[in-house]
PDB file of C-alpha atoms in Angstrom:
ATOM      1  CA  MET A   1      76.169 120.340 -90.634  1.00 51.00           C
ATOM      2  CA  ALA A   2      76.042 124.128 -90.464  1.00 50.00           C
ATOM      3  CA  GLU A   3      77.167 123.991 -86.853  1.00 50.00           C
ATOM      4  CA  GLU A   4      80.189 121.740 -87.888  1.00 50.00           C
ATOM      5  CA  ASN A   5      81.130 124.274 -90.578  1.00 49.00           C
ATOM      6  CA  GLN A   6      81.065 127.040 -87.998  1.00 49.00           C
ATOM      7  CA  GLN A   7      83.377 125.030 -85.699  1.00 49.00           C
ATOM      8  CA  ASN A   8      85.778 124.431 -88.533  1.00 47.00           C
ATOM      9  CA  GLY A   9      85.725 128.091 -89.392  1.00 46.00           C
ATOM     10  CA  ALA A  10      86.416 128.992 -85.754  1.00 45.00           C
ATOM     11  CA  SER A  11      89.421 126.640 -85.647  1.00 45.00           C
ATOM     12  CA  ASN A  12      90.782 128.044 -88.939  1.00 46.00           C
ATOM     13  CA  GLY A  13      90.379 131.559 -87.521  1.00 44.00           C
ATOM     14  CA  GLN A  14      92.219 130.519 -84.407  1.00 43.00           C
ATOM     15  CA  GLN A  15      95.086 129.173 -86.478  1.00 47.00           C
ATOM     16  CA  ALA A  16      95.330 132.476 -88.320  1.00 50.00           C
ATOM     17  CA  GLN A  17      95.878 134.255 -85.059  1.00 58.00           C
ATOM     18  CA  GLY A  18      99.223 132.618 -84.534  1.00 60.00           C
ATOM     19  CA  PRO A  19     102.493 134.631 -84.540  1.00 66.00           C
ATOM     20  CA  GLN A  20     102.280 137.476 -87.020  1.00 87.00           C
ATOM     21  CA  PHE A  21     105.204 138.752 -89.133  1.00 91.00           C
ATOM     22  CA  ASN A  22     104.994 141.470 -91.731  1.00 94.00           C
ATOM     23  CA  ILE A  23     107.641 143.273 -93.711  1.00 96.00           C
ATOM     24  CA  GLN A  24     106.631 146.983 -93.771  1.00 97.00           C
ATOM     25  CA  ARG A  25     109.619 148.393 -95.648  1.00 97.00           C
ATOM     26  CA  ILE A  26     113.063 147.397 -96.912  1.00 98.00           C
ATOM     27  CA  TYR A  27     115.535 150.263 -97.665  1.00 98.00           C
ATOM     28  CA  THR A  28     119.217 151.155 -97.999  1.00 97.00           C
ATOM     29  CA  LYS A  29     120.199 153.212 -94.970  1.00 97.00           C
ATOM     30  CA  ASP A  30     123.838 153.913 -95.858  1.00 98.00           C
ATOM     31  CA  ILE A  31     126.185 153.117 -98.801  1.00 98.00           C
ATOM     32  CA  SER A  32     129.917 153.778 -99.119  1.00 97.00           C
ATOM     33  CA  PHE A  33     132.393 152.690-101.840  1.00 98.00           C
ATOM     34  CA  GLU A  34     136.040 153.608-101.744  1.00 98.00           C
ATOM     35  CA  SER A  35     138.925 152.693-104.019  1.00 97.00           C
ATOM     36  CA  PRO A  36     141.728 154.509-102.315  1.00 97.00           C
ATOM     37  CA  ASN A  37     144.576 153.176-104.499  1.00 95.00           C
ATOM     38  CA  ALA A  38     142.961 153.651-107.925  1.00 94.00           C
ATOM     39  CA  PRO A  39     144.142 153.842-110.649  1.00 95.00           C
ATOM     40  CA  GLY A  40     147.363 152.074-109.652  1.00 93.00           C
ATOM     41  CA  VAL A  41     145.422 149.042-108.379  1.00 94.00           C
ATOM     42  CA  PHE A  42     143.986 148.402-111.829  1.00 95.00           C
ATOM     43  CA  THR A  43     147.526 147.725-113.189  1.00 94.00           C
ATOM     44  CA  LYS A  44     148.158 144.798-110.739  1.00 93.00           C
ATOM     45  CA  GLU A  45     147.299 141.112-111.149  1.00 93.00           C
ATOM     46  CA  TRP A  46     143.834 140.634-109.699  1.00 93.00           C
ATOM     47  CA  LYS A  47     144.167 138.092-106.910  1.00 94.00           C
ATOM     48  CA  PRO A  48     142.488 139.866-104.003  1.00 95.00           C
ATOM     49  CA  GLU A  49     142.115 138.876-100.404  1.00 96.00           C
ATOM     50  CA  VAL A  50     138.510 139.560 -99.691  1.00 96.00           C
ATOM     51  CA  LYS A  51     137.324 140.141 -96.013  1.00 97.00           C
ATOM     52  CA  LEU A  52     133.665 140.197 -95.152  1.00 96.00           C
ATOM     53  CA  ASP A  53     132.346 141.688 -91.931  1.00 96.00           C
ATOM     54  CA  ILE A  54     128.659 141.444 -90.924  1.00 96.00           C
ATOM     55  CA  ASP A  55     126.795 143.084 -88.070  1.00 95.00           C
ATOM     56  CA  THR A  56     123.154 143.545 -87.229  1.00 95.00           C
ATOM     57  CA  LYS A  57     121.357 146.071 -84.971  1.00 96.00           C
ATOM     58  CA  THR A  58     117.786 146.158 -83.866  1.00 96.00           C
ATOM     59  CA  ALA A  59     115.792 149.135 -82.614  1.00 97.00           C
ATOM     60  CA  GLN A  60     112.129 149.043 -81.466  1.00 96.00           C
ATOM     61  CA  LEU A  61     110.173 151.750 -83.259  1.00 97.00           C
ATOM     62  CA  GLU A  62     106.726 151.120 -81.715  1.00 95.00           C
ATOM     63  CA  GLU A  63     105.066 148.313 -79.890  1.00 93.00           C
ATOM     64  CA  ASN A  64     105.744 145.164 -82.029  1.00 94.00           C
ATOM     65  CA  VAL A  65     107.459 147.218 -84.745  1.00 96.00           C
ATOM     66  CA  TYR A  66     111.246 146.971 -85.221  1.00 97.00           C
ATOM     67  CA  GLU A  67     113.925 148.344 -87.457  1.00 98.00           C
ATOM     68  CA  VAL A  68     116.648 145.768 -88.252  1.00 98.00           C
ATOM     69  CA  THR A  69     119.807 147.111 -89.897  1.00 98.00           C
ATOM     70  CA  LEU A  70     122.251 144.650 -91.490  1.00 98.00           C
ATOM     71  CA  SER A  71     125.665 146.162 -91.930  1.00 98.00           C
ATOM     72  CA  VAL A  72     127.921 144.482 -94.498  1.00 98.00           C
ATOM     73  CA  THR A  73     131.540 145.540 -95.169  1.00 98.00           C
ATOM     74  CA  VAL A  74     133.633 144.014 -97.864  1.00 98.00           C
ATOM     75  CA  THR A  75     137.308 144.816 -98.119  1.00 98.00           C
ATOM     76  CA  ALA A  76     139.424 143.648-101.061  1.00 97.00           C
ATOM     77  CA  SER A  77     143.156 143.940-100.666  1.00 97.00           C
ATOM     78  CA  LEU A  78     146.054 143.225-103.004  1.00 95.00           C
ATOM     79  CA  GLY A  79     148.979 142.682-100.682  1.00 92.00           C
ATOM     80  CA  GLU A  80     149.116 145.624 -98.310  1.00 92.00           C
ATOM     81  CA  GLU A  81     147.019 147.918-100.574  1.00 95.00           C
ATOM     82  CA  THR A  82     143.209 148.251-100.276  1.00 97.00           C
ATOM     83  CA  ALA A  83     141.677 147.712-103.712  1.00 97.00           C
ATOM     84  CA  PHE A  84     138.244 148.684-102.570  1.00 98.00           C
ATOM     85  CA  LEU A  85     136.215 149.052 -99.463  1.00 98.00           C
ATOM     86  CA  CYS A  86     132.429 148.739 -99.752  1.00 98.00           C
ATOM     87  CA  GLU A  87     129.995 149.232 -96.851  1.00 98.00           C
ATOM     88  CA  VAL A  88     126.264 148.784 -97.052  1.00 98.00           C
ATOM     89  CA  GLN A  89     123.674 149.275 -94.379  1.00 98.00           C
ATOM     90  CA  GLN A  90     120.463 147.502 -95.517  1.00 98.00           C
ATOM     91  CA  ALA A  91     117.551 148.060 -93.210  1.00 98.00           C
ATOM     92  CA  GLY A  92     113.947 146.888 -92.898  1.00 98.00           C
ATOM     93  CA  ILE A  93     110.975 147.726 -90.771  1.00 98.00           C
ATOM     94  CA  PHE A  94     109.246 144.566 -89.479  1.00 97.00           C
ATOM     95  CA  ALA A  95     105.960 144.156 -87.598  1.00 96.00           C
ATOM     96  CA  ILE A  96     106.207 141.154 -85.320  1.00 94.00           C
ATOM     97  CA  GLY A  97     103.127 140.161 -83.398  1.00 90.00           C
ATOM     98  CA  GLU A  98     102.961 138.547 -79.945  1.00 89.00           C
ATOM     99  CA  MET A  99     105.268 135.554 -79.572  1.00 89.00           C
ATOM    100  CA  PRO A 100     107.621 134.116 -76.852  1.00 90.00           C
ATOM    101  CA  GLU A 101     110.748 136.296 -76.339  1.00 90.00           C
ATOM    102  CA  ALA A 102     113.048 133.480 -77.553  1.00 88.00           C
ATOM    103  CA  ASN A 103     111.119 133.274 -80.884  1.00 91.00           C
ATOM    104  CA  LYS A 104     111.142 137.153 -81.224  1.00 93.00           C
ATOM    105  CA  ALA A 105     114.893 137.195 -80.569  1.00 92.00           C
ATOM    106  CA  HIS A 106     115.455 134.530 -83.271  1.00 93.00           C
ATOM    107  CA  THR A 107     113.182 136.348 -85.655  1.00 94.00           C
ATOM    108  CA  LEU A 108     115.025 139.635 -85.200  1.00 95.00           C
ATOM    109  CA  GLY A 109     118.492 138.180 -84.982  1.00 94.00           C
ATOM    110  CA  SER A 110     118.285 135.582 -87.788  1.00 94.00           C
ATOM    111  CA  PHE A 111     115.186 135.673 -89.879  1.00 95.00           C
ATOM    112  CA  CYS A 112     115.160 139.379 -90.568  1.00 97.00           C
ATOM    113  CA  PRO A 113     118.846 139.477 -91.608  1.00 97.00           C
ATOM    114  CA  ASN A 114     118.138 136.615 -93.944  1.00 96.00           C
ATOM    115  CA  VAL A 115     115.455 138.728 -95.610  1.00 97.00           C
ATOM    116  CA  LEU A 116     117.827 141.687 -95.840  1.00 98.00           C
ATOM    117  CA  PHE A 117     120.934 140.013 -97.048  1.00 97.00           C
ATOM    118  CA  PRO A 118     119.987 139.374-100.713  1.00 97.00           C
ATOM    119  CA  TYR A 119     119.397 143.229-101.044  1.00 97.00           C
ATOM    120  CA  ALA A 120     122.786 144.103 -99.497  1.00 97.00           C
ATOM    121  CA  ARG A 121     124.440 141.458-101.657  1.00 97.00           C
ATOM    122  CA  GLU A 122     122.913 142.951-104.856  1.00 97.00           C
ATOM    123  CA  THR A 123     123.881 146.513-103.771  1.00 97.00           C
ATOM    124  CA  ILE A 124     127.483 145.470-103.111  1.00 98.00           C
ATOM    125  CA  SER A 125     127.665 143.540-106.439  1.00 97.00           C
ATOM    126  CA  ASN A 126     126.410 146.639-108.273  1.00 97.00           C
ATOM    127  CA  LEU A 127     128.873 148.990-106.474  1.00 97.00           C
ATOM    128  CA  VAL A 128     131.821 146.717-107.183  1.00 97.00           C
ATOM    129  CA  ASN A 129     130.762 146.575-110.844  1.00 97.00           C
ATOM    130  CA  ARG A 130     130.514 150.343-111.044  1.00 96.00           C
ATOM    131  CA  GLY A 131     134.022 150.561-109.651  1.00 96.00           C
ATOM    132  CA  THR A 132     135.080 148.553-112.708  1.00 96.00           C
ATOM    133  CA  PHE A 133     136.402 145.664-110.603  1.00 96.00           C
ATOM    134  CA  PRO A 134     135.698 142.054-111.546  1.00 95.00           C
ATOM    135  CA  PRO A 135     132.398 140.683-110.402  1.00 94.00           C
ATOM    136  CA  LEU A 136     131.952 139.931-106.727  1.00 94.00           C
ATOM    137  CA  ASN A 137     129.274 137.409-105.732  1.00 91.00           C
ATOM    138  CA  LEU A 138     129.011 137.024-101.967  1.00 93.00           C
ATOM    139  CA  ALA A 139     128.164 133.499-100.830  1.00 92.00           C
ATOM    140  CA  PRO A 140     124.905 133.059 -98.749  1.00 92.00           C
ATOM    141  CA  VAL A 141     125.334 133.584 -95.005  1.00 93.00           C
ATOM    142  CA  ASN A 142     123.929 131.171 -92.378  1.00 93.00           C
ATOM    143  CA  PHE A 143     122.363 133.690 -89.962  1.00 93.00           C
ATOM    144  CA  ASP A 144     120.854 130.826 -87.924  1.00 92.00           C
ATOM    145  CA  ALA A 145     124.384 129.575 -87.128  1.00 92.00           C
ATOM    146  CA  ILE A 146     125.651 133.144 -86.341  1.00 90.00           C
ATOM    147  CA  PHE A 147     122.653 133.779 -84.094  1.00 90.00           C
ATOM    148  CA  SER A 148     123.097 130.420 -82.301  1.00 89.00           C
ATOM    149  CA  ALA A 149     126.768 131.111 -81.723  1.00 89.00           C
ATOM    150  CA  TYR A 150     125.935 134.605 -80.344  1.00 86.00           C
ATOM    151  CA  MET A 151     123.359 133.096 -77.956  1.00 86.00           C
ATOM    152  CA  GLN A 152     125.813 130.455 -76.767  1.00 89.00           C
ATOM    153  CA  LYS A 153     128.494 133.109 -76.104  1.00 88.00           C
ATOM    154  CA  ARG A 154     126.015 135.267 -74.306  1.00 84.00           C
ATOM    155  CA  ALA A 155     124.867 132.375 -72.140  1.00 84.00           C
ATOM    156  CA  GLN A 156     128.472 131.534 -71.252  1.00 85.00           C
ATOM    157  CA  GLN A 157     129.211 135.152 -70.284  1.00 84.00           C
ATOM    158  CA  GLN A 158     126.138 135.241 -68.129  1.00 79.00           C
ATOM    159  CA  GLY A 159     127.213 131.990 -66.504  1.00 75.00           C
ATOM    160  CA  GLN A 160     130.712 133.353 -65.802  1.00 73.00           C
ATOM    161  CA  GLU A 161     129.224 136.589 -64.347  1.00 70.00           C
ATOM    162  CA  GLY A 162     126.886 134.600 -62.123  1.00 62.00           C
ATOM    163  CA  GLN A 163     129.784 132.436 -60.938  1.00 61.00           C
ATOM    164  CA  GLN A 164     131.867 135.602 -60.227  1.00 61.00           C
ATOM    165  CA  ASN A 165     128.981 136.964 -58.142  1.00 58.00           C
ATOM    166  CA  LEU A 166     128.832 133.703 -56.165  1.00 57.00           C
ATOM    167  CA  ASP A 167     132.582 133.779 -55.511  1.00 58.00           C
ATOM    168  CA  ALA A 168     132.493 137.393 -54.253  1.00 55.00           C
TER     169      ALA A 168
END
């Protein structure tokens, strides 16, 4: 019986040695809020066109330790005038243990931005509120779909480059 318990303990220990992921720190790297046409923009009817731009960057800090920076830019325009421009760079330091490269790429390109986005969304909401504009609640972003589209585009580009090399 004791031997059976030791075997179960060993298998549980082996399961715990799977891919490791740890959030070491989440922080705001850069913030910018501009309202270039204030106070005139406050006298106009508030029916803005809101544009959202998102970008991510990854930097390896140490072996298996990465900084992921999520850049979110929101531009609200009334006709030709910019009501406000809000930029937030939300970053995190993530420890990612040994795993296949495809899994690591997905973790850095999709999972980490998913962790960071709620922090960036809250920061943007607070900045817009402090600018005395009506509340802005950004919808969730499907980083899995964005990452998948990026990987497909990259594969197509590599396929085209390979075909050009064969043609040359």
